[in-house]
CSV table of C-alpha atoms in Angstrom, one decimal:
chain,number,residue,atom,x,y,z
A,1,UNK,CA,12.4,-4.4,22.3
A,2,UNK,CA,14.7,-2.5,19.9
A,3,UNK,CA,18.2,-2.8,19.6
A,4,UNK,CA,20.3,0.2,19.0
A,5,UNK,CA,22.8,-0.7,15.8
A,6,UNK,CA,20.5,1.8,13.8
A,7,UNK,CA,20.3,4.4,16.0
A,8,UNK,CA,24.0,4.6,16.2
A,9,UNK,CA,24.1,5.5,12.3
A,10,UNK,CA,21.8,8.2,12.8
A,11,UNK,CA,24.6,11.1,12.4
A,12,UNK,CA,24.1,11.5,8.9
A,13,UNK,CA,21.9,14.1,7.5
A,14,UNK,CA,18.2,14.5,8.0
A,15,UNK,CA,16.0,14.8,4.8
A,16,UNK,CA,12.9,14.9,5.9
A,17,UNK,CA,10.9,15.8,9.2
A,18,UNK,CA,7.7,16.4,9.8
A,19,UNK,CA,4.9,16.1,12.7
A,20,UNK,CA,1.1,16.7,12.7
A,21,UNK,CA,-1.4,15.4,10.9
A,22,UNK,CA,-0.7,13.0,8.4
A,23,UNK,CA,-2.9,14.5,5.2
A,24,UNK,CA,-2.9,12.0,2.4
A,25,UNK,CA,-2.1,15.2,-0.2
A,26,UNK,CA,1.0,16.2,2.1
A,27,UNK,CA,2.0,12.4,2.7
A,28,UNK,CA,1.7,12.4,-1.4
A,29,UNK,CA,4.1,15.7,-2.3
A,30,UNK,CA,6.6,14.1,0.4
A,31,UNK,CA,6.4,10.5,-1.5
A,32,UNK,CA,6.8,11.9,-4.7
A,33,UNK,CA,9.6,14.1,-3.6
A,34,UNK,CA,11.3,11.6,-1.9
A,35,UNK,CA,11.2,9.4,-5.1
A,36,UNK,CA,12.2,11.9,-7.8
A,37,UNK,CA,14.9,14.1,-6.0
A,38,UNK,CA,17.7,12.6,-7.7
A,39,UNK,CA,18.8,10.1,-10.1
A,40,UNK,CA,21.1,7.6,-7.9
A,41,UNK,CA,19.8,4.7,-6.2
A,42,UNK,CA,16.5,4.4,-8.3
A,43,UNK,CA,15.7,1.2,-7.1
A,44,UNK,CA,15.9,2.0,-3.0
A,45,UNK,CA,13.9,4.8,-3.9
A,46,UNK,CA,11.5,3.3,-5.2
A,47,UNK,CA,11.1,0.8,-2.3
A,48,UNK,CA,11.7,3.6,-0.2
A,49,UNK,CA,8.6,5.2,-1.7
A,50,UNK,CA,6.4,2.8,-1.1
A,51,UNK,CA,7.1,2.1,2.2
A,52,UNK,CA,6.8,5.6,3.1
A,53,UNK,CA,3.6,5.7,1.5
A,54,UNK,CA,2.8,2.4,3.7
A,55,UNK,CA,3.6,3.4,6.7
A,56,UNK,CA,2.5,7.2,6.8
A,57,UNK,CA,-0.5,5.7,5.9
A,58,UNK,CA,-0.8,3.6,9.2
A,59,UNK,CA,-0.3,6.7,11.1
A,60,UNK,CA,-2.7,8.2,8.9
A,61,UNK,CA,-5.5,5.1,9.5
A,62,UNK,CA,-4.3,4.1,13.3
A,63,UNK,CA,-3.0,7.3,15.2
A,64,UNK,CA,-4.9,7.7,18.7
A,65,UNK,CA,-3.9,11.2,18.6
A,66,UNK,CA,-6.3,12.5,15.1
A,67,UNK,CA,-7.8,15.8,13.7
A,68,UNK,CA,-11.3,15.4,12.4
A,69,UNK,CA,-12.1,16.6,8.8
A,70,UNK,CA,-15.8,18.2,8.5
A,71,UNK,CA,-16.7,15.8,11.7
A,72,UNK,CA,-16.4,12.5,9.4
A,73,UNK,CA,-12.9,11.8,8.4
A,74,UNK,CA,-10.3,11.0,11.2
A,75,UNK,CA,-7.0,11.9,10.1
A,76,UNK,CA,-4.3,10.4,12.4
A,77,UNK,CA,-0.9,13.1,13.9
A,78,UNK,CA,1.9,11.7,14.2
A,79,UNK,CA,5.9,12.0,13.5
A,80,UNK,CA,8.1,10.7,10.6
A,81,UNK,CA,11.9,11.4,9.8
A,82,UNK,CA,13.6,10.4,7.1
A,83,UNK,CA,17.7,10.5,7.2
A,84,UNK,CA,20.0,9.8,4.1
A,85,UNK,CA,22.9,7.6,5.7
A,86,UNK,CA,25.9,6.6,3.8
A,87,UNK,CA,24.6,3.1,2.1
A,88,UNK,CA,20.9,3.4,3.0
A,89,UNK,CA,17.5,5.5,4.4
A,90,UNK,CA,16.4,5.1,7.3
A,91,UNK,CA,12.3,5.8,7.5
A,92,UNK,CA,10.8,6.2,10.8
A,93,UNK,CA,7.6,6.5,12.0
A,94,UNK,CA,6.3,7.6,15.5
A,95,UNK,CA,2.2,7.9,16.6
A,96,UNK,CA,0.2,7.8,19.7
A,97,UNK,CA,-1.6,4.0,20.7
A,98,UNK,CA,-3.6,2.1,22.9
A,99,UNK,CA,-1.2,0.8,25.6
A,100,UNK,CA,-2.8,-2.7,25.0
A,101,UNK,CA,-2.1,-2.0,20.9
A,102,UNK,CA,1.3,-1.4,21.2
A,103,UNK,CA,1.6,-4.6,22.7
A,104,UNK,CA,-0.1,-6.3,19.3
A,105,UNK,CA,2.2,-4.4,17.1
A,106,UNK,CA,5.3,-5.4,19.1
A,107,UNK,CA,3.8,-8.7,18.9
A,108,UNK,CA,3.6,-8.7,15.0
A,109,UNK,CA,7.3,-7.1,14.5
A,110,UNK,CA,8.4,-10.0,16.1
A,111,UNK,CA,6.6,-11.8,14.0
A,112,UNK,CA,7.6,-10.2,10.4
A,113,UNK,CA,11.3,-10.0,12.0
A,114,UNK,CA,10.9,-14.0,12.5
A,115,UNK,CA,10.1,-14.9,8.8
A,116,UNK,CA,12.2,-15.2,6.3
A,117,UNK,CA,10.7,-13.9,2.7
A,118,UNK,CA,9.5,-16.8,1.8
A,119,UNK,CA,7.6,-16.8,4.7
A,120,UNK,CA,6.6,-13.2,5.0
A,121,UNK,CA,5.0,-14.4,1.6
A,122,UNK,CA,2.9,-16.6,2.8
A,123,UNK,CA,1.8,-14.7,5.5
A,124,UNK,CA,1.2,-12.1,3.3
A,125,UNK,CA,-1.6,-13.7,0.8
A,126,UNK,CA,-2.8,-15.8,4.4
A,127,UNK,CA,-3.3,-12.3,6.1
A,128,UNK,CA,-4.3,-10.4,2.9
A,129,UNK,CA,-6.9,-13.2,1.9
A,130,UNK,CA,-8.4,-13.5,5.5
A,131,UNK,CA,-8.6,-9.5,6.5
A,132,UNK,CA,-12.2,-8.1,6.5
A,133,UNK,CA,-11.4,-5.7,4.0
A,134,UNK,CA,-13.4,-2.1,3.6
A,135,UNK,CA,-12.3,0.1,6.5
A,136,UNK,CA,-9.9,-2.1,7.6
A,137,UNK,CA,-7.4,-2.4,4.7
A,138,UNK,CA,-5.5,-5.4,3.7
A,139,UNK,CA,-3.4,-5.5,7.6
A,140,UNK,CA,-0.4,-6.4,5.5
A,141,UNK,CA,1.8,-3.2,5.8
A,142,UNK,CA,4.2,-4.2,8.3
A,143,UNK,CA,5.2,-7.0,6.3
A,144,UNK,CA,5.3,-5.1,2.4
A,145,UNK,CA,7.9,-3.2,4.5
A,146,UNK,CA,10.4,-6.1,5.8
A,147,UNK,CA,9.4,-7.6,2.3
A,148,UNK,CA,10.5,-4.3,0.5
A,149,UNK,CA,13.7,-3.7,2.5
A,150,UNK,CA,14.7,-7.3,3.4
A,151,UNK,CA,15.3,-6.0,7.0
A,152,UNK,CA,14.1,-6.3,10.3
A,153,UNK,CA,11.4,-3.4,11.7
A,154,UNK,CA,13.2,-1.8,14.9
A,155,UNK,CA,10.3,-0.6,17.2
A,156,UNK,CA,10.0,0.9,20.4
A,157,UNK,CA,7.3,1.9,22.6
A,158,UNK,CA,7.1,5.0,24.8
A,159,UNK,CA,4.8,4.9,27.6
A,160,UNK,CA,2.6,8.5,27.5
A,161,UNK,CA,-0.2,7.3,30.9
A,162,UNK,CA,-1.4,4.2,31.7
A,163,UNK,CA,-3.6,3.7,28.8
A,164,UNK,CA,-1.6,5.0,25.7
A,165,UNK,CA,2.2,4.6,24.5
A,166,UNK,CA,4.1,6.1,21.8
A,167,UNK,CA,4.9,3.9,18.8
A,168,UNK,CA,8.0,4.5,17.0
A,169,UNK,CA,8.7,2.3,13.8
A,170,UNK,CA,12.2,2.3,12.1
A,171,UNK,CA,13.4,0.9,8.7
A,172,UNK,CA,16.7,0.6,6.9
A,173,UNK,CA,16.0,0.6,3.2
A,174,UNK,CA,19.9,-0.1,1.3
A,175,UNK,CA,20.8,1.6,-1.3
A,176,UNK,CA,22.4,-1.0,-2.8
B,1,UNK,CA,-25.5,0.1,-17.0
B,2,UNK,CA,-23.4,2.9,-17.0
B,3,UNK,CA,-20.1,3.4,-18.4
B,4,UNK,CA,-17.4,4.8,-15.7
B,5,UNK,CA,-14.7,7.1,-16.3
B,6,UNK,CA,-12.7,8.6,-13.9
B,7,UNK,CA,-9.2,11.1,-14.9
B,8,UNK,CA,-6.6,11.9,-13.2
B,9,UNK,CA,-4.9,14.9,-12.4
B,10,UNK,CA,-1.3,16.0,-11.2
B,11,UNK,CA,-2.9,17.1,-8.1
B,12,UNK,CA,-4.2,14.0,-6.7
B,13,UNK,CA,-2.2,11.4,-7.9
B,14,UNK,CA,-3.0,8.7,-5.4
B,15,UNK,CA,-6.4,8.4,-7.4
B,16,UNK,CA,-6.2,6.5,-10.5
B,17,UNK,CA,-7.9,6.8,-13.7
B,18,UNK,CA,-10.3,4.3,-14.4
B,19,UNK,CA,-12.6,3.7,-18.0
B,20,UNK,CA,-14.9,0.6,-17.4
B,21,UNK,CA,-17.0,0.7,-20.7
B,22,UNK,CA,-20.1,-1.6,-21.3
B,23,UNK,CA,-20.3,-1.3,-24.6
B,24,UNK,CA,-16.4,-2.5,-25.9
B,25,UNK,CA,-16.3,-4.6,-22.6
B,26,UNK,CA,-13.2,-3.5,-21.4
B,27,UNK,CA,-11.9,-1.9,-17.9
B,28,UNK,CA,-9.2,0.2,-17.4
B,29,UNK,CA,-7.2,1.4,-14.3
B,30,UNK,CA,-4.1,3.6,-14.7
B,31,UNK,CA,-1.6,5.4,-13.0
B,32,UNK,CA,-1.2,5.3,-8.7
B,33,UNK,CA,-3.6,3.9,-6.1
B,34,UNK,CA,-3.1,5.3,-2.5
B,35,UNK,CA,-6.2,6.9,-1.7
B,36,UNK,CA,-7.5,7.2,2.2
B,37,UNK,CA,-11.1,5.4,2.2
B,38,UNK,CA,-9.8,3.0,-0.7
B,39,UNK,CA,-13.0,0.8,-0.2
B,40,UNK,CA,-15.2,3.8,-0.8
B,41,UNK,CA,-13.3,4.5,-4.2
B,42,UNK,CA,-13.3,0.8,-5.0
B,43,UNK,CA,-16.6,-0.1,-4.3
B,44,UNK,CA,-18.5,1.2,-7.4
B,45,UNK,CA,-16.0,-0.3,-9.6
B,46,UNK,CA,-16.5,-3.8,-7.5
B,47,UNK,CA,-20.2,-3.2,-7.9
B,48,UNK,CA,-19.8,-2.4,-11.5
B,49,UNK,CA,-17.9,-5.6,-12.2
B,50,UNK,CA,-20.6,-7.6,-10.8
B,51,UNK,CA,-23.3,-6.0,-12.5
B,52,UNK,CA,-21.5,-6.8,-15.7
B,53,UNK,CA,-20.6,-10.2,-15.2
B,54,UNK,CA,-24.2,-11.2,-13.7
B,55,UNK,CA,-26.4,-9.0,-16.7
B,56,UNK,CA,-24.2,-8.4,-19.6
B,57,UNK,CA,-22.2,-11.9,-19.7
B,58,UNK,CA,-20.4,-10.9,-22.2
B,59,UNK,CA,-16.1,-11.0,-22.8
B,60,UNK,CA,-14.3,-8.8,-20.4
B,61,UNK,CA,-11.1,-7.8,-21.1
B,62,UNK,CA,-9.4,-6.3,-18.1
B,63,UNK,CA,-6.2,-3.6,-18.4
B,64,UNK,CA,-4.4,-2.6,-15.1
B,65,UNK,CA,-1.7,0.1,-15.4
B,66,UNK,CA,-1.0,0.5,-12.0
B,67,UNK,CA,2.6,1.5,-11.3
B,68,UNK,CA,1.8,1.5,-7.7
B,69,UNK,CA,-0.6,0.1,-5.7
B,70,UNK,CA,-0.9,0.6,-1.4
B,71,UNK,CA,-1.8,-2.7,0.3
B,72,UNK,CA,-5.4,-1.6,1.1
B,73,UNK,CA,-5.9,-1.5,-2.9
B,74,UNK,CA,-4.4,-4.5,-3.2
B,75,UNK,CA,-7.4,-6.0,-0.8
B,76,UNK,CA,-9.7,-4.1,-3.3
B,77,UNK,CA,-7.9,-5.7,-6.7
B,78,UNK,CA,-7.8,-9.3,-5.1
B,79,UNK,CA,-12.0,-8.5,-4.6
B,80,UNK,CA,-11.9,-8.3,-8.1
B,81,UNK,CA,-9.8,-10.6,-9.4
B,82,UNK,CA,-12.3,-13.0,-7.3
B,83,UNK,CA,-15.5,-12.0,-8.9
B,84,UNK,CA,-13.7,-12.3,-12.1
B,85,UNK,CA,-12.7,-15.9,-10.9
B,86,UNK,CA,-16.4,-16.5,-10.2
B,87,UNK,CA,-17.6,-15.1,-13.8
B,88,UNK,CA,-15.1,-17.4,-15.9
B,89,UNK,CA,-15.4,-20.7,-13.7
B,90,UNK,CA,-19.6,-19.7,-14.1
B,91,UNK,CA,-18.5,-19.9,-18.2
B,92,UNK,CA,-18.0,-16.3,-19.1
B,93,UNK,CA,-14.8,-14.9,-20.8
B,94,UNK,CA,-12.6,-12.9,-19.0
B,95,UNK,CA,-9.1,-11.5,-19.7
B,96,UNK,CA,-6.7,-9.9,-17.5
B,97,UNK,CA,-3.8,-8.3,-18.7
B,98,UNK,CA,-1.1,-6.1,-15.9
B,99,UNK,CA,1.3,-4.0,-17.4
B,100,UNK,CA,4.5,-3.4,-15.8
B,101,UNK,CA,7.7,-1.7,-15.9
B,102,UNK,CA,10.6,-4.3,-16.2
B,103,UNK,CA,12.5,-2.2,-14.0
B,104,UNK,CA,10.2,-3.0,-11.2
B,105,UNK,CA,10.5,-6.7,-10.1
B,106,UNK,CA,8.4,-6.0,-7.0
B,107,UNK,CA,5.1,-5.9,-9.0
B,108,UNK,CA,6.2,-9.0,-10.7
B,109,UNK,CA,5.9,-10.9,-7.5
B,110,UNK,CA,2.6,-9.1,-6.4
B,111,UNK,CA,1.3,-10.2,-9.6
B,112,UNK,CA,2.0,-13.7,-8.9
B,113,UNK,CA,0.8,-13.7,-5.1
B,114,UNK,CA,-2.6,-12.1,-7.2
B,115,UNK,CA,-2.8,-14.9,-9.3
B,116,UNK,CA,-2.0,-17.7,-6.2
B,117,UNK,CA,-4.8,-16.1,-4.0
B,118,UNK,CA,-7.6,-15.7,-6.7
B,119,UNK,CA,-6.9,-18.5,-9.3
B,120,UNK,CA,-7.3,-16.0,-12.2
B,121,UNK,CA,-4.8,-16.3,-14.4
B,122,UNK,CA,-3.1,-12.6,-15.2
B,123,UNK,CA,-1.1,-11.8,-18.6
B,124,UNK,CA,2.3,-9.9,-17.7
B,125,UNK,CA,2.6,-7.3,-20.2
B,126,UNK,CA,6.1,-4.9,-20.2
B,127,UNK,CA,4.8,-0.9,-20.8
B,128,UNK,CA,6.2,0.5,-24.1
């Protein structure tokens, strides 16, 4: 499970909040925001960007808790905060799953936390070249983000019943 | 075959723009690529690639301008980076030129990883 060293940072101040559903053209307006607000750190905003974009989209794609759009599109709910510590951002994510999923992407933090990059690498182009594609994506999110950031995914799981759990994904992107 | 063009617009900037065009024998992409349904928005332009390399056979020059890309579009590039593969090994001319800001070493490495999983080579080209 998680260990707490991030969650003891989190006094600093809160730039971002939000929970429903995740719409790509809100998802957009909060990635573009979050990237252009100022002019310091440009680099760790631009990771930061893109594993916003990332991971809002696997809430987006994966949420068990979804709105419908004109009875085709499925449109996942879910929660994300984003807080501005002193020497880095810390992006988290939070959406309703399978009981028996959350065990699968525990498994796969362990996983991405496991590799080194050189590693992650390789199990990026294995898992990228080997996914089924269309609907599915490329299944390499998890690790663009530990690749981005060059640290660890903190995760922890909230059980909801006996078949579904809360997800809650947390990383550190520096700012230096 | 037709010619495809798509624009963009300020409001929906995870589309990209796209100009494939038959006649010069070039394709285009531009701009952001974080689209839901990616393989839906893809999938013409894969199809469109394949039709060219399998009736038109001629020189294909490709230009990406993507200054970001989401992993699912990644999936869909590799696709075509892949038929491309297939089209020059098959003796057709292809060309495949990425543009990228300097400032951005993260696309340099995807760029590579491309190349490692396709086998088509890709010309690094810093935007003006």
């Amino acid at each position: 499970m998680t260990d707490t060293n991030i969650v003891s940072f989190m006094t600093n101040k809160t730039i971002l909040s939000y929970k429903g559903p995740f719409y790509i053209e809100l998802i957009s307006v909060f990635g573009t925001n979050i990237r252009n607000f100022n002019d310091a750190y440009s680099n760790a905003r631009k990771k930061l960007f893109k594993i916003f974009i990332e991971l809002s989209q696997n809430v987006s794609n994966y949420s068990e808790n979804y709105h419908m759009v004109n009875n085709v599109q499925r449109i996942g709910v879910g929660e994300l905060t984003l807080k501005d510590l002193e020497k880095a951002y810390l992006f988290t994510t939070k959406n309703q799953v399978k009981k028996t999923d959350a065990e699968i992407l525990a498994e796969r933090c362990e996983i991405v936390n496991a590799s080194d990059q050189l590693k992650l690498r390789e199990l990026k182009r294995e898992q990228r070249l080997n996914s089924p594609g269309e609907k599915f994506g490329a299944r390499i999110g998890l690790i663009q983000a530990v690749m981005l950031s060059n640290n660890t995914l903190e995760y922890h799981i909230e059980k909801i019943n006996e078949d579904f759990s809360y997800f809650s994904l947390t990383v550190k992107i520096d700012k230096y | 075959m037709e010619n495809i063009t798509l624009t963009s617009s300020p409001t929906t900037p995870y589309f990209p723009e796209v100009n494939f065009n038959v006649e010069k024998g070039t394709c285009e992409i531009k701009g952001e690529s974080y689209m839901e349904e990616t393989y839906k928005f893809y999938l013409p332009l894969i199809n469109w690639i394949k039709d060219y390399t399998k009736k038109i056979k001629k020189p294909l020059e490709v230009n990406v301008k993507l200054i970001y890309l989401n992993t699912s579009s990644t999936k869909c590039v590799l696709d075509i980076l892949e038929i491309l593969k297939d089209f020059e090994d098959d003796g057709g001319t292809v060309k495949v030129n990425w543009y990228y800001d300097k400032s951005d070493p993260d696309m340099v490495d995807e760029v590579e990883d491309f190349e490692a999983e396709s086998g088509m080579k890709i010309e690094l080209i810093e935007f003006e």
